[in-house]
Amino acid sequence: HELLPPAGGTGLEDAIVCAAPLHNINCPHGVVLMGRGGRLHISSVRAPPRAASATRYDVAWPMTKMGLRATGHYVCHLPLAKAIVVAISVAELLPDTAPQPKNPNAPNAKADNVAVAALEGAPRYQERYELRLLDETTWATLDTYPLGEQEWVTALQLMTLQREMPNPNAPNPATLPAHLRNLPMSAERIRKPTPLLVVGTAVVLGEDSNCTGRLLLLDIDSVLEGGAGKGGGEAGEGEGEGDADEGSMRMVRRFRVAVDHEERGPILSVAQMQGKLQVGVGAKLVTFIYREDALVTFAFYIAGFGVSALATLRNYVFAGDVHQGAQLLTWKEDKQSLVLVSRHLRTTSAFACDFLLHEGTLHLVLAEAGPAGSRPTLRLLNYSRQAEESRRGTILLPRASFHVGAPITRLQRVAVGGAGAGGTGAGGARRQAVLWAAADGSIGFVVPLGETAFRRLGFLATKMVGGLRHDGALHPRAWRALGTSATSARELKNMLDGGLIGRFLELGADEQRRLAMQIGSTPAKVAEALTELARGLP
């Protein structure tokens, strides 16, 4: 249920007019692309890793799969180490419940004389979690890190933390004058940005024991090891697999535990804020700093029932609760604490959250599921001190609601191309979008629109709802409004259905002309708006 954005694409700025396959010894499995400006581009398709199956191109996105023989939970790309970390779990049979072989020579006893304790029960299984380190090119397994018994991986993210170290050039307080010894010395410590893999776990031992957790800060080290077997192969292939020359030494990548920190509550979510580590530990939001070789508690905030999702932007923290909606917090450097700015009043279960910037306006994207009977909803919130209904900014205002159909498990803000040069929007600002993934395997985007494009496409969606035939006679807007508990009709209209308006490009010329005339436009303008909307998306 974790999302790893694809790194593919042609990287072309102009639109592709036509394409043709090209396959020879110099460019195997290539393609010739003609851009709108008359430029000819030749690209080649990357061969799939040896451990993976052949890449499928008959789907919406090219897909390459590899069997893990386990259940995957999280995945993270490490660009500096050129590796991929996957959190998996394998069902193991408990030894005390394994079926025992029967003794054929034992006498048959009556059923009423057999003790209940001696009856064979159904075998029981438990999930055993571990981290696997894969090479990003060959997908070969480089190293594994097993977790403890009944320890579940609940968070996995790559972060750059500010590591505080003693400054060797700092003055010795004993050599300073008496009136300067008690003053705070900012030069006593230095901060070094350190990229680390942050892993959060939860240990569930039953109802009679408190749930605990661990924070692991892992690094990837290259160590010199010897191997046995035949050498050769691609880079990264066989690291730890034992295919090096006998007696030879080679550099292999391995996990290294930088910090192993235990907590009294489960680690539900992690995030990075200005070099500090924000962690959702049960109902608390704890701020850690990475000092030398340990994590030091810097501040904490009682957030609610359970901090299930976290997102940060500069000194702002957007926290989603498993039962009490969402809260917007800010970090006060002078007070060294988190301060509540605004909250969402609805009682919902937050699955994921993130920020979205558009033309200088800060939007908050929340994936939630409301009380019993509600459906998974993608909700857009706004923070505004000028609106009367916000009570001077203490309440987050719902601006849009959209029924997705499946629980969203991941939100990630990405930069996409736009109307300006180099993918920039109005004022030269980089255009952003939120990429989401749901539990049923679906992937989608939340892309902000300008006022002109939103009005044109909004009118088009209204005409397409009543002017086209729909599968099963289902109403598209009624489906997207199902279970959202929207407070106004405008809240349902502020987010357009891309699947609905995207059908415009599949219609015939006469049907496109009829719909475009109804909104006072032309098919060319509508097609250009749809093309500009999708430009820059992976």
Coordinates of C-alpha atoms in Angstrom, one line a residue:
H1 CA 0.0 0.0 0.0
E2 CA 3.0 2.3 -0.3
L3 CA 3.6 4.4 -3.4
L4 CA 6.8 4.8 -5.3
P5 CA 6.5 7.4 -8.1
P6 CA 7.8 6.1 -11.5
A7 CA 11.0 7.5 -12.7
G8 CA 10.3 6.9 -16.4
G9 CA 9.2 9.3 -19.1
T10 CA 10.7 10.8 -22.2
G11 CA 11.5 14.2 -20.7
L12 CA 10.2 16.1 -23.8
E13 CA 8.9 19.6 -23.4
D14 CA 6.8 19.7 -26.5
A15 CA 3.8 17.5 -27.4
I16 CA 4.3 14.2 -29.3
V17 CA 2.6 14.2 -32.7
C18 CA 3.4 10.7 -33.9
A19 CA 5.6 7.8 -33.1
A20 CA 7.1 4.6 -34.7
P21 CA 8.9 1.6 -33.3
L22 CA 12.7 1.3 -33.9
H23 CA 14.6 -1.9 -33.2
N24 CA 18.2 -2.6 -34.3
I25 CA 21.5 -3.5 -32.8
N26 CA 22.4 0.1 -31.9
C27 CA 19.0 0.9 -30.4
P28 CA 17.2 -2.2 -29.2
H29 CA 13.5 -1.8 -28.4
G30 CA 13.5 1.9 -29.3
V31 CA 10.9 4.3 -30.5
V32 CA 11.1 7.4 -32.8
L33 CA 9.0 10.4 -31.6
M34 CA 8.1 13.5 -33.6
G35 CA 7.4 16.6 -31.6
R36 CA 5.0 19.4 -32.4
G37 CA 7.8 21.7 -33.2
G38 CA 9.2 19.4 -35.9
R39 CA 12.0 17.9 -33.7
L40 CA 12.8 14.2 -34.1
H41 CA 13.6 12.3 -30.9
I42 CA 14.9 8.7 -30.6
S43 CA 14.4 6.9 -27.2
S44 CA 15.0 3.4 -26.1
V45 CA 13.1 1.3 -23.6
R46 CA 15.0 0.2 -20.6
A47 CA 15.3 -3.6 -20.3
P48 CA 13.6 -5.1 -17.2
P49 CA 15.8 -6.5 -14.5
R50 CA 16.7 -10.2 -14.7
A51 CA 14.7 -11.1 -11.6
A52 CA 11.5 -9.4 -12.9
S53 CA 9.0 -10.5 -15.5
A54 CA 8.7 -8.8 -18.9
T55 CA 7.4 -5.3 -18.9
R56 CA 3.8 -5.0 -19.9
Y57 CA 2.8 -2.1 -22.2
D58 CA -0.9 -3.0 -22.8
V59 CA -2.0 -1.2 -19.6
A60 CA -2.4 2.4 -18.7
W61 CA 1.1 2.7 -17.3
P62 CA 4.1 0.4 -18.3
M63 CA 4.4 -2.2 -15.5
T64 CA 7.3 -4.4 -14.5
K65 CA 6.7 -6.9 -11.7
M66 CA 8.8 -9.2 -9.5
G67 CA 7.6 -11.8 -7.1
L68 CA 8.7 -11.1 -3.5
R69 CA 7.1 -14.3 -2.1
A70 CA 5.9 -12.2 0.7
T71 CA 3.4 -9.4 1.4
G72 CA 4.8 -5.9 0.6
H73 CA 3.9 -3.0 2.9
Y74 CA 6.3 -0.1 2.3
V75 CA 8.8 0.8 -0.4
C76 CA 11.4 3.5 -0.4
H77 CA 14.0 4.6 -3.0
L78 CA 17.5 5.5 -1.9
P79 CA 19.1 7.5 -4.7
L80 CA 22.5 8.0 -3.1
A81 CA 22.9 4.3 -2.3
K82 CA 21.3 3.3 -5.7
A83 CA 19.0 0.9 -3.9
I84 CA 15.4 0.2 -2.9
V85 CA 14.2 -0.8 0.5
V86 CA 11.1 -2.9 0.8
A87 CA 9.2 -3.7 4.1
I88 CA 7.7 -7.2 3.8
S89 CA 6.0 -9.8 6.0
V90 CA 5.9 -13.5 5.8
A91 CA 3.3 -15.7 7.5
E92 CA 5.1 -18.2 9.8
L93 CA 3.5 -21.2 11.5
L94 CA 3.6 -21.1 15.2
P95 CA 5.5 -24.2 16.5
D96 CA 3.0 -25.0 19.2
T97 CA 0.2 -25.2 16.7
A98 CA 1.9 -27.2 14.0
P99 CA 0.0 -30.5 13.2
Q100 CA 1.7 -33.4 14.9
P101 CA 2.1 -36.8 13.1
K102 CA -0.3 -39.4 14.3
N103 CA 0.8 -42.7 15.9
P104 CA -0.8 -45.5 13.9
N105 CA -0.1 -48.0 16.8
A106 CA -1.9 -46.0 19.5
P107 CA -5.2 -47.5 20.7
N108 CA -8.4 -45.7 19.7
A109 CA -9.9 -44.0 22.7
K110 CA -13.5 -43.0 23.0
A111 CA -14.3 -39.4 22.3
D112 CA -15.7 -38.7 25.7
N113 CA -12.5 -39.8 27.4
V114 CA -10.2 -37.6 25.3
A115 CA -9.0 -34.6 27.2
V116 CA -9.9 -31.3 25.6
A117 CA -6.3 -30.1 25.9
A118 CA -5.1 -33.1 23.8
L119 CA -7.4 -32.2 20.8
E120 CA -5.6 -30.8 17.8
G121 CA -6.5 -27.3 17.0
A122 CA -6.3 -25.3 13.8
P123 CA -2.7 -24.2 13.0
R124 CA -2.0 -20.5 13.8
Y125 CA 0.3 -18.2 11.9
Q126 CA 2.0 -14.9 12.8
E127 CA 3.4 -12.2 10.5
R128 CA 7.2 -11.9 10.6
Y129 CA 8.4 -8.6 9.3
E130 CA 11.8 -7.7 7.7
L131 CA 13.4 -5.1 5.5
R132 CA 15.0 -6.0 2.2
L133 CA 17.6 -4.0 0.4
L134 CA 17.4 -4.4 -3.4
D135 CA 19.6 -3.1 -6.1
E136 CA 17.8 -0.4 -8.1
T137 CA 19.0 -1.8 -11.4
T138 CA 18.9 -5.6 -11.1
W139 CA 16.5 -5.8 -8.2
A140 CA 18.8 -8.4 -6.6
T141 CA 18.6 -8.8 -2.8
L142 CA 21.6 -7.2 -1.2
D143 CA 20.8 -7.5 2.5
T144 CA 18.0 -8.1 4.9
Y145 CA 17.2 -6.8 8.4
P146 CA 14.7 -9.0 10.4
L147 CA 12.5 -7.4 13.0
G148 CA 11.5 -8.8 16.4
E149 CA 8.6 -11.1 17.2
Q150 CA 5.2 -9.4 16.8
E151 CA 6.9 -6.2 15.6
W152 CA 5.1 -4.6 12.7
V153 CA 6.5 -1.9 10.3
T154 CA 4.2 1.1 10.5
A155 CA 6.3 3.8 8.8
L156 CA 9.2 4.0 6.4
Q157 CA 10.6 7.2 4.9
L158 CA 13.9 8.6 3.7
M159 CA 14.8 11.9 5.5
T160 CA 17.7 14.3 5.9
L161 CA 18.1 15.1 9.6
Q162 CA 20.4 17.7 11.1
R163 CA 22.9 15.8 13.2
E164 CA 24.3 17.8 16.1
M165 CA 27.9 17.1 16.8
P166 CA 30.4 18.7 19.2
N167 CA 32.4 21.5 17.6
P168 CA 36.1 20.7 18.0
N169 CA 37.0 24.4 17.4
A170 CA 34.6 25.7 20.1
P171 CA 36.2 27.7 22.9
N172 CA 36.7 26.0 26.3
P173 CA 34.3 27.5 28.9
A174 CA 37.1 27.2 31.5
T175 CA 39.3 29.6 29.6
L176 CA 36.6 32.3 29.2
P177 CA 36.0 35.1 31.6
A178 CA 33.6 34.5 34.5
H179 CA 30.8 36.7 33.1
L180 CA 30.8 34.7 29.8
R181 CA 30.8 31.2 31.1
N182 CA 27.1 30.9 31.7
L183 CA 26.0 32.4 28.4
P184 CA 24.7 30.0 25.7
M185 CA 27.3 29.2 23.1
S186 CA 25.9 28.6 19.7
A187 CA 29.3 27.5 18.4
E188 CA 29.5 24.6 20.8
R189 CA 27.8 22.3 18.4
I190 CA 27.7 22.0 14.6
R191 CA 24.9 20.6 12.5
K192 CA 25.6 18.2 9.7
P193 CA 22.8 17.2 7.2
T194 CA 22.6 13.4 7.3
P195 CA 20.4 11.3 5.0
L196 CA 18.9 8.4 6.9
L197 CA 16.2 5.8 6.5
V198 CA 13.6 6.3 9.3
V199 CA 11.7 3.1 10.2
G200 CA 8.8 3.2 12.7
T201 CA 7.5 -0.1 14.3
A202 CA 4.9 -1.2 16.7
V203 CA 5.0 -4.3 19.0
V204 CA 1.6 -5.8 19.7
L205 CA 1.8 -8.5 22.4
G206 CA -1.9 -8.8 23.2
E207 CA -4.7 -7.1 25.1
D208 CA -3.0 -7.6 28.5
S209 CA 0.2 -5.8 27.5
N210 CA 0.8 -2.2 26.4
C211 CA 1.7 -1.6 22.8
T212 CA 5.3 -0.3 22.4
G213 CA 7.3 0.8 19.4
R214 CA 10.8 1.5 18.1
L215 CA 12.4 4.1 15.9
L216 CA 15.2 2.8 13.7
L217 CA 17.6 5.1 11.8
L218 CA 19.3 3.1 9.2
D219 CA 22.1 3.9 6.8
I220 CA 23.5 2.0 3.9
D221 CA 27.3 1.2 4.1
S222 CA 29.6 -0.3 1.6
V223 CA 31.7 -3.0 3.2
L224 CA 34.4 -5.2 1.8
E225 CA 33.5 -8.9 1.9
G226 CA 34.7 -12.1 0.3
G227 CA 32.6 -14.5 -1.7
A228 CA 32.6 -17.9 -3.3
G229 CA 31.4 -18.9 -6.7
K230 CA 31.6 -17.5 -10.2
G231 CA 32.0 -13.8 -10.8
G232 CA 30.7 -11.6 -13.5
G233 CA 27.3 -10.1 -14.0
E234 CA 25.8 -6.6 -13.8
A235 CA 26.6 -4.0 -11.1
G236 CA 24.9 -4.9 -7.9
E237 CA 24.0 -8.4 -9.0
G238 CA 24.9 -11.0 -6.5
E239 CA 25.9 -8.7 -3.7
G240 CA 25.3 -11.0 -0.8
E241 CA 24.2 -13.8 -3.2
G242 CA 27.6 -15.6 -3.2
D243 CA 28.5 -15.3 -6.9
A244 CA 31.9 -13.7 -6.5
D245 CA 35.1 -15.4 -7.4
E246 CA 36.3 -17.7 -4.7
G247 CA 38.6 -15.9 -2.3
S248 CA 38.0 -12.5 -4.0
M249 CA 36.9 -9.4 -2.2
R250 CA 34.2 -7.0 -3.3
M251 CA 32.3 -4.0 -2.1
V252 CA 28.7 -4.9 -1.0
R253 CA 26.0 -2.7 0.5
R254 CA 24.6 -3.6 3.9
F255 CA 22.2 -2.1 6.5
R256 CA 23.8 -0.2 9.4
V257 CA 21.8 0.7 12.4
A258 CA 22.7 4.3 13.4
V259 CA 20.1 4.7 16.1
D260 CA 17.8 2.2 17.9
H261 CA 15.3 4.2 20.0
E262 CA 12.5 2.6 22.0
E263 CA 9.2 4.2 22.8
R264 CA 6.4 3.4 25.2
G265 CA 3.8 3.7 22.5
P266 CA 3.4 2.6 18.9
I267 CA 5.0 4.6 16.1
L268 CA 2.2 5.5 13.8
S269 CA 3.7 8.1 11.5
V270 CA 6.9 10.0 10.8
A271 CA 7.8 13.3 9.1
Q272 CA 10.7 15.7 8.7
M273 CA 10.6 19.4 9.7
Q274 CA 13.6 21.7 9.3
G275 CA 16.0 18.9 10.1
K276 CA 14.0 17.7 13.1
L277 CA 12.1 14.5 13.3
Q278 CA 8.3 14.6 13.9
V279 CA 6.9 11.3 15.2
G280 CA 3.4 10.3 16.0
V281 CA 3.7 8.1 19.1
G282 CA 0.2 7.0 19.9
A283 CA -1.8 10.1 20.8
K284 CA 1.4 12.3 21.1
L285 CA 3.3 14.2 18.5
V286 CA 6.9 14.1 19.6
T287 CA 9.7 16.2 18.2
F288 CA 13.2 14.6 18.2
I289 CA 16.6 16.0 17.4
Y290 CA 19.4 13.8 16.2
R291 CA 22.3 14.5 18.6
E292 CA 25.5 12.6 18.1
D293 CA 24.4 8.9 18.1
A294 CA 21.0 9.2 19.8
L295 CA 17.5 10.7 19.4
V296 CA 16.7 13.3 22.1
T297 CA 13.1 14.3 22.9
F298 CA 12.9 18.1 22.2
A299 CA 9.1 18.8 22.5
F300 CA 5.8 17.0 22.4
Y301 CA 2.1 17.8 21.8
I302 CA -1.0 15.8 22.8
A303 CA -2.7 15.6 19.4
G304 CA -5.8 13.4 20.1
F305 CA -6.6 9.7 19.9
G306 CA -3.8 8.6 17.5
V307 CA -1.6 10.5 15.0
S308 CA -2.1 8.4 11.9
A309 CA -0.7 10.7 9.3
L310 CA 1.8 13.6 9.2
A311 CA 2.9 16.2 6.6
T312 CA 5.2 19.1 7.0
L313 CA 5.9 22.3 5.0
R314 CA 8.6 24.6 6.4
N315 CA 7.5 25.2 10.1
Y316 CA 3.9 24.0 9.6
V317 CA 2.8 20.5 10.6
F318 CA -0.4 18.9 9.2
A319 CA -1.4 16.0 11.5
G320 CA -4.2 13.6 10.8
D321 CA -5.8 11.7 13.7
V322 CA -7.2 8.2 13.5
H323 CA -10.5 9.4 15.1
Q324 CA -10.6 13.2 15.5
G325 CA -10.0 14.6 12.0
A326 CA -7.0 16.8 11.3
Q327 CA -5.1 19.6 12.9
L328 CA -2.8 22.3 11.6
L329 CA 0.2 23.1 13.9
T330 CA 3.1 25.5 13.6
W331 CA 6.6 25.3 15.2
K332 CA 7.5 28.3 17.4
E333 CA 11.2 28.6 17.5
D334 CA 11.2 31.1 20.4
K335 CA 9.0 28.8 22.5
Q336 CA 10.6 25.6 21.2
S337 CA 7.1 24.0 21.0
L338 CA 4.3 23.1 18.6
V339 CA 1.2 25.5 18.7
L340 CA -2.2 24.6 17.4
V341 CA -3.3 27.0 14.6
S342 CA -6.5 25.4 13.3
R343 CA -8.4 22.1 13.3
H344 CA -11.0 20.2 11.3
L345 CA -14.2 19.9 13.3
R346 CA -15.5 16.7 11.7
T347 CA -14.9 13.4 13.5
T348 CA -13.2 11.4 10.8
S349 CA -10.4 8.8 10.5
A350 CA -7.5 10.3 8.6
F351 CA -5.5 7.8 6.4
A352 CA -3.1 10.3 4.8
C353 CA -2.6 14.1 4.4
D354 CA -0.4 16.5 2.5
F355 CA 0.0 20.2 1.5
L356 CA -0.8 21.6 -1.9
L357 CA 0.4 25.1 -3.1
H358 CA -1.3 26.9 -5.9
E359 CA -0.8 30.5 -6.9
G360 CA 0.2 31.5 -3.4
T361 CA -2.7 29.7 -1.7
L362 CA -2.1 26.9 0.8
H363 CA -4.5 24.0 0.5
L364 CA -4.6 20.9 2.8
V365 CA -5.5 17.6 1.2
L366 CA -6.9 15.0 3.6
A367 CA -7.8 11.3 2.8
E368 CA -10.3 10.2 5.3
A369 CA -13.2 7.9 6.2
G370 CA -16.0 9.3 8.3
P371 CA -18.1 7.6 11.0
A372 CA -20.0 4.4 10.4
G373 CA -21.8 4.5 7.0
S374 CA -19.4 7.0 5.4
R375 CA -17.3 6.3 2.4
P376 CA -13.6 6.9 1.7
T377 CA -13.3 10.6 0.8
L378 CA -10.7 12.9 -0.6
R379 CA -11.2 16.3 1.0
L380 CA -9.7 19.7 0.3
L381 CA -9.4 22.1 3.3
N382 CA -8.4 25.7 3.5
Y383 CA -6.9 27.9 6.2
S384 CA -8.3 31.4 6.2
R385 CA -8.4 34.1 8.9
Q386 CA -10.6 36.4 6.9
A387 CA -13.6 34.1 6.4
E388 CA -16.2 34.5 9.0
E389 CA -17.1 30.8 9.2
S390 CA -13.5 30.0 10.1
R391 CA -13.8 31.8 13.5
R392 CA -10.6 33.8 13.0
G393 CA -8.7 30.9 11.5
T394 CA -9.3 28.4 14.2
I395 CA -11.4 26.1 12.0
L396 CA -10.2 24.5 8.7
L397 CA -12.8 25.2 6.0
P398 CA -13.8 22.3 3.7
R399 CA -13.6 23.5 0.1
A400 CA -14.0 20.3 -1.9
S401 CA -15.1 16.7 -1.4
F402 CA -14.6 13.7 -3.7
H403 CA -15.7 10.1 -3.2
V404 CA -12.8 7.8 -4.3
G405 CA -14.3 4.4 -3.8
A406 CA -11.4 2.8 -1.9
P407 CA -9.3 3.9 1.2
I408 CA -6.4 6.1 0.1
T409 CA -3.2 4.9 1.8
R410 CA -0.7 7.4 0.5
L411 CA -0.5 11.1 -0.6
Q412 CA 2.6 12.6 -2.0
R413 CA 3.2 16.1 -3.3
V414 CA 5.1 16.2 -6.7
A415 CA 6.2 18.9 -9.1
V416 CA 4.6 18.7 -12.5
G417 CA 5.0 20.7 -15.7
G418 CA 2.7 23.7 -16.4
A419 CA 1.9 26.3 -18.9
G420 CA 5.1 28.3 -18.5
A421 CA 8.5 27.5 -19.7
G422 CA 10.2 24.7 -17.8
G423 CA 6.9 23.6 -16.2
T424 CA 6.2 26.8 -14.3
G425 CA 2.9 28.4 -13.7
A426 CA 1.8 31.9 -13.1
G427 CA 4.5 34.2 -11.7
G428 CA 7.2 31.6 -12.4
A429 CA 6.2 29.3 -9.5
R430 CA 6.6 25.6 -10.0
R431 CA 3.3 23.8 -10.5
Q432 CA 2.4 21.2 -8.0
A433 CA 0.1 18.2 -7.7
V434 CA -0.8 15.6 -5.2
L435 CA -0.3 11.9 -6.2
W436 CA -2.5 9.4 -4.4
A437 CA -2.7 5.6 -4.2
A438 CA -5.6 3.6 -2.9
A439 CA -5.9 0.2 -1.3
D440 CA -7.5 -1.3 -4.4
G441 CA -4.4 -0.5 -6.5
S442 CA -5.8 2.7 -8.2
I443 CA -3.6 5.8 -8.7
G444 CA -4.7 9.3 -9.3
F445 CA -3.7 13.0 -9.2
V446 CA -5.2 16.1 -7.6
V447 CA -4.1 18.9 -10.0
P448 CA -5.0 22.6 -9.3
L449 CA -6.6 24.6 -12.1
G450 CA -6.8 28.2 -13.0
E451 CA -10.1 30.1 -12.9
T452 CA -10.6 30.2 -16.7
A453 CA -9.8 26.5 -17.2
F454 CA -11.9 25.5 -14.2
R455 CA -15.0 27.3 -15.4
R456 CA -14.7 25.9 -19.0
L457 CA -14.2 22.3 -17.8
G458 CA -16.8 22.7 -15.1
F459 CA -19.4 23.7 -17.6
L460 CA -18.3 20.9 -19.9
A461 CA -18.7 18.3 -17.0
T462 CA -22.2 19.6 -16.4
K463 CA -23.2 19.1 -20.1
M464 CA -21.6 15.7 -20.2
V465 CA -23.5 14.4 -17.2
G466 CA -26.8 14.9 -18.9
G467 CA -25.8 14.7 -22.6
L468 CA -23.9 11.3 -22.6
R469 CA -24.8 7.7 -21.8
H470 CA -23.2 6.3 -18.7
D471 CA -22.4 2.7 -17.7
G472 CA -25.3 1.2 -15.8
A473 CA -27.2 4.5 -16.0
L474 CA -25.1 5.7 -13.0
H475 CA -25.0 9.4 -12.3
P476 CA -21.3 10.4 -12.2
R477 CA -21.8 13.3 -9.8
A478 CA -24.0 11.3 -7.5
W479 CA -21.3 8.6 -7.3
R480 CA -18.6 11.2 -6.4
A481 CA -20.9 12.7 -3.7
L482 CA -21.7 9.3 -2.1
G483 CA -20.9 9.3 1.6
T484 CA -18.9 12.6 1.5
S485 CA -21.1 14.4 4.1
A486 CA -20.6 17.6 2.1
T487 CA -22.1 20.7 3.7
S488 CA -22.9 22.5 0.5
A489 CA -23.4 21.9 -3.2
R490 CA -20.4 24.1 -4.0
E491 CA -18.2 21.8 -2.1
L492 CA -19.1 19.0 -4.5
K493 CA -18.5 21.1 -7.6
N494 CA -15.1 22.5 -6.6
M495 CA -13.4 19.2 -7.6
L496 CA -13.9 18.0 -11.1
D497 CA -13.9 14.3 -12.2
G498 CA -11.0 13.8 -14.6
G499 CA -12.5 10.5 -15.7
L500 CA -15.6 12.2 -16.8
I501 CA -14.2 15.1 -18.7
G502 CA -11.5 12.9 -20.2
R503 CA -14.2 11.1 -22.2
F504 CA -14.4 14.3 -24.3
L505 CA -11.3 13.2 -26.3
E506 CA -12.9 9.8 -27.1
L507 CA -16.0 11.3 -28.6
G508 CA -16.6 11.8 -32.3
A509 CA -16.2 15.1 -34.1
D510 CA -19.9 15.9 -34.2
E511 CA -20.4 15.1 -30.5
Q512 CA -17.4 17.2 -29.5
R513 CA -18.7 20.1 -31.6
R514 CA -22.2 19.8 -30.0
L515 CA -20.8 19.8 -26.4
A516 CA -18.4 22.7 -27.1
M517 CA -21.1 24.9 -28.6
Q518 CA -23.2 24.4 -25.5
I519 CA -20.5 25.9 -23.3
G520 CA -19.6 28.7 -25.9
S521 CA -16.3 27.2 -26.9
T522 CA -14.7 25.1 -29.6
P523 CA -13.4 21.6 -29.6
A524 CA -9.8 22.8 -30.1
K525 CA -9.9 25.0 -27.0
V526 CA -11.4 22.3 -24.9
A527 CA -8.8 19.7 -26.1
E528 CA -6.0 22.2 -25.5
A529 CA -7.3 22.7 -21.9
L530 CA -7.4 19.0 -21.3
T531 CA -3.9 18.5 -22.8
E532 CA -2.5 21.3 -20.7
L533 CA -4.1 19.7 -17.6
A534 CA -2.3 16.4 -18.2
R535 CA 1.0 17.9 -19.3
G536 CA 3.8 17.1 -17.0
L537 CA 2.1 14.3 -15.1
P538 CA 4.1 11.0 -14.9

